[in-house]
Amino acid sequence: FFGKKINVTFIDRRGENVEVKARPGDSILDTVIDNEIETEGYGICGGGIACSTCHIILEDTVFDKTLVEDPWGEEECDMLDNAPNVTDFSRLGCCVHFTKELEGITITIPEGQDMR
Ligand code: FES
């Protein structure tokens, strides 16, 4: 039912490109964790919209596409207010799920708070 995997490129916190196959239906958070792209302090609330450490930055057109399946929630807005390096095309990785429309996108993981 989940259909074909899609190709996604992450730019990790060190600025390196990491190409992965993402399962439609999975959140960006789950995909980052499953592929061990960021482990240190990424998504520490486990997708509860309570930490903002899963902050990601999208390309503007991609940002608009994510709003179709996963519209803004008030909690997401509030959490992002606290995230460092937030942009107009920022979202929380736990609030956005892959769809086949997101084939080929690039997702930037900005520097986060120091969680140590
Ligand atoms: Fe904490 Fe997304 S994992 S807000």
Short mmCIF file of C-alpha atoms and ligand atoms in Angstrom, two decimals:
data_model
loop_
_atom_site.label_atom_id
_atom_site.label_comp_id
_atom_site.label_asym_id
_atom_site.label_seq_id
_atom_site.Cartn_x
_atom_site.Cartn_y
_atom_site.Cartn_z
CA PHE A 1 0.00 0.00 0.00
CA PHE A 2 2.84 2.38 0.75
CA GLY A 3 3.91 2.32 -2.88
CA LYS A 4 7.26 3.00 -4.39
CA LYS A 5 10.01 4.65 -2.41
CA ILE A 6 11.06 8.11 -3.46
CA ASN A 7 14.52 9.63 -3.76
CA VAL A 8 15.36 12.39 -1.33
CA THR A 9 18.57 14.28 -0.62
CA PHE A 10 19.29 15.55 2.85
CA ILE A 11 21.93 18.16 3.58
CA ASP A 12 23.06 17.29 7.06
CA ARG A 13 24.35 19.60 9.77
CA ARG A 14 27.89 19.25 8.49
CA GLY A 15 26.74 20.41 5.05
CA GLU A 16 27.13 16.99 3.48
CA ASN A 17 24.64 15.50 1.03
CA VAL A 18 23.02 12.24 2.04
CA GLU A 19 20.83 10.49 -0.51
CA VAL A 20 18.14 8.18 0.79
CA LYS A 21 15.06 6.31 -0.33
CA ALA A 22 12.06 7.46 1.64
CA ARG A 23 8.83 5.55 2.13
CA PRO A 24 5.72 7.56 1.29
CA GLY A 25 3.72 7.89 4.49
CA ASP A 26 6.80 8.13 6.71
CA SER A 27 7.55 11.43 8.39
CA ILE A 28 10.74 13.32 7.67
CA LEU A 29 11.69 12.76 11.31
CA ASP A 30 11.36 8.97 10.98
CA THR A 31 13.36 8.99 7.77
CA VAL A 32 16.20 10.99 9.33
CA ILE A 33 16.32 8.65 12.32
CA ASP A 34 15.97 5.41 10.29
CA ASN A 35 18.84 6.43 8.04
CA GLU A 36 20.94 7.72 10.93
CA ILE A 37 21.46 11.05 9.18
CA GLU A 38 21.34 12.95 12.47
CA THR A 39 21.26 11.25 15.81
CA GLU A 40 22.68 13.71 18.34
CA GLY A 41 19.68 15.56 19.71
CA TYR A 42 17.57 15.34 16.57
CA GLY A 43 13.88 14.82 17.26
CA ILE A 44 14.33 14.33 20.97
CA CYS A 45 10.64 14.56 21.80
CA GLY A 46 9.95 11.67 19.43
CA GLY A 47 7.54 13.52 17.19
CA GLY A 48 5.41 15.03 19.92
CA ILE A 49 5.66 18.60 18.59
CA ALA A 50 7.34 19.54 21.85
CA CYS A 51 10.98 20.23 21.08
CA SER A 52 11.69 21.83 17.65
CA THR A 53 14.95 19.85 17.30
CA CYS A 54 13.53 18.19 14.18
CA HIS A 55 13.62 21.55 12.34
CA ILE A 56 14.17 21.26 8.57
CA ILE A 57 14.37 23.82 5.79
CA LEU A 58 12.75 23.23 2.40
CA GLU A 59 12.94 24.80 -1.03
CA ASP A 60 10.08 27.30 -1.44
CA THR A 61 8.14 25.22 -4.00
CA VAL A 62 8.57 22.09 -1.92
CA PHE A 63 7.40 23.94 1.15
CA ASP A 64 4.11 24.73 -0.61
CA LYS A 65 3.69 21.09 -1.66
CA THR A 66 4.05 19.86 1.92
CA LEU A 67 1.16 22.05 3.01
CA VAL A 68 -1.27 20.04 0.85
CA GLU A 69 -0.94 16.84 2.90
CA ASP A 70 0.29 18.36 6.14
CA PRO A 71 -1.17 21.82 6.72
CA TRP A 72 0.23 24.11 9.39
CA GLY A 73 -0.79 23.44 12.92
CA GLU A 74 -0.71 26.06 15.62
CA GLU A 75 1.58 23.89 17.74
CA GLU A 76 4.05 23.57 14.90
CA CYS A 77 4.16 27.36 14.46
CA ASP A 78 4.70 27.90 18.18
CA MET A 79 7.50 25.34 18.32
CA LEU A 80 9.27 26.71 15.26
CA ASP A 81 9.34 30.15 16.87
CA ASN A 82 11.87 28.68 19.30
CA ALA A 83 14.06 26.99 16.72
CA PRO A 84 17.44 28.49 15.86
CA ASN A 85 18.07 29.53 12.23
CA VAL A 86 14.38 29.42 11.33
CA THR A 87 13.40 30.57 7.80
CA ASP A 88 10.17 31.25 5.89
CA PHE A 89 10.44 27.73 4.49
CA SER A 90 11.07 25.94 7.76
CA ARG A 91 8.95 23.12 9.10
CA LEU A 92 9.18 20.49 11.78
CA GLY A 93 10.35 17.14 10.43
CA CYS A 94 7.81 15.29 12.53
CA CYS A 95 4.91 17.25 11.00
CA VAL A 96 5.68 16.50 7.36
CA HIS A 97 5.18 13.15 5.66
CA PHE A 98 6.59 11.98 2.36
CA THR A 99 4.29 11.66 -0.61
CA LYS A 100 5.17 10.73 -4.16
CA GLU A 101 4.85 14.42 -5.07
CA LEU A 102 8.05 14.98 -3.08
CA GLU A 103 10.19 12.79 -5.36
CA GLY A 104 13.65 14.27 -5.84
CA ILE A 105 13.49 17.01 -3.21
CA THR A 106 16.33 18.35 -1.11
CA ILE A 107 15.88 18.90 2.62
CA THR A 108 18.31 20.93 4.69
CA ILE A 109 18.83 20.15 8.35
CA PRO A 110 20.03 23.37 9.96
CA GLU A 111 22.19 23.63 13.03
CA GLY A 112 20.14 23.07 16.13
CA GLN A 113 20.48 23.92 19.76
CA ASP A 114 23.35 22.27 21.50
CA MET A 115 21.58 19.50 23.38
CA ARG A 116 24.54 18.22 25.35
FE1 FES B 1 10.12 17.20 18.65
FE2 FES B 1 9.40 17.20 16.08
S1 FES B 1 10.48 15.71 17.16
S2 FES B 1 8.99 18.66 17.60
#
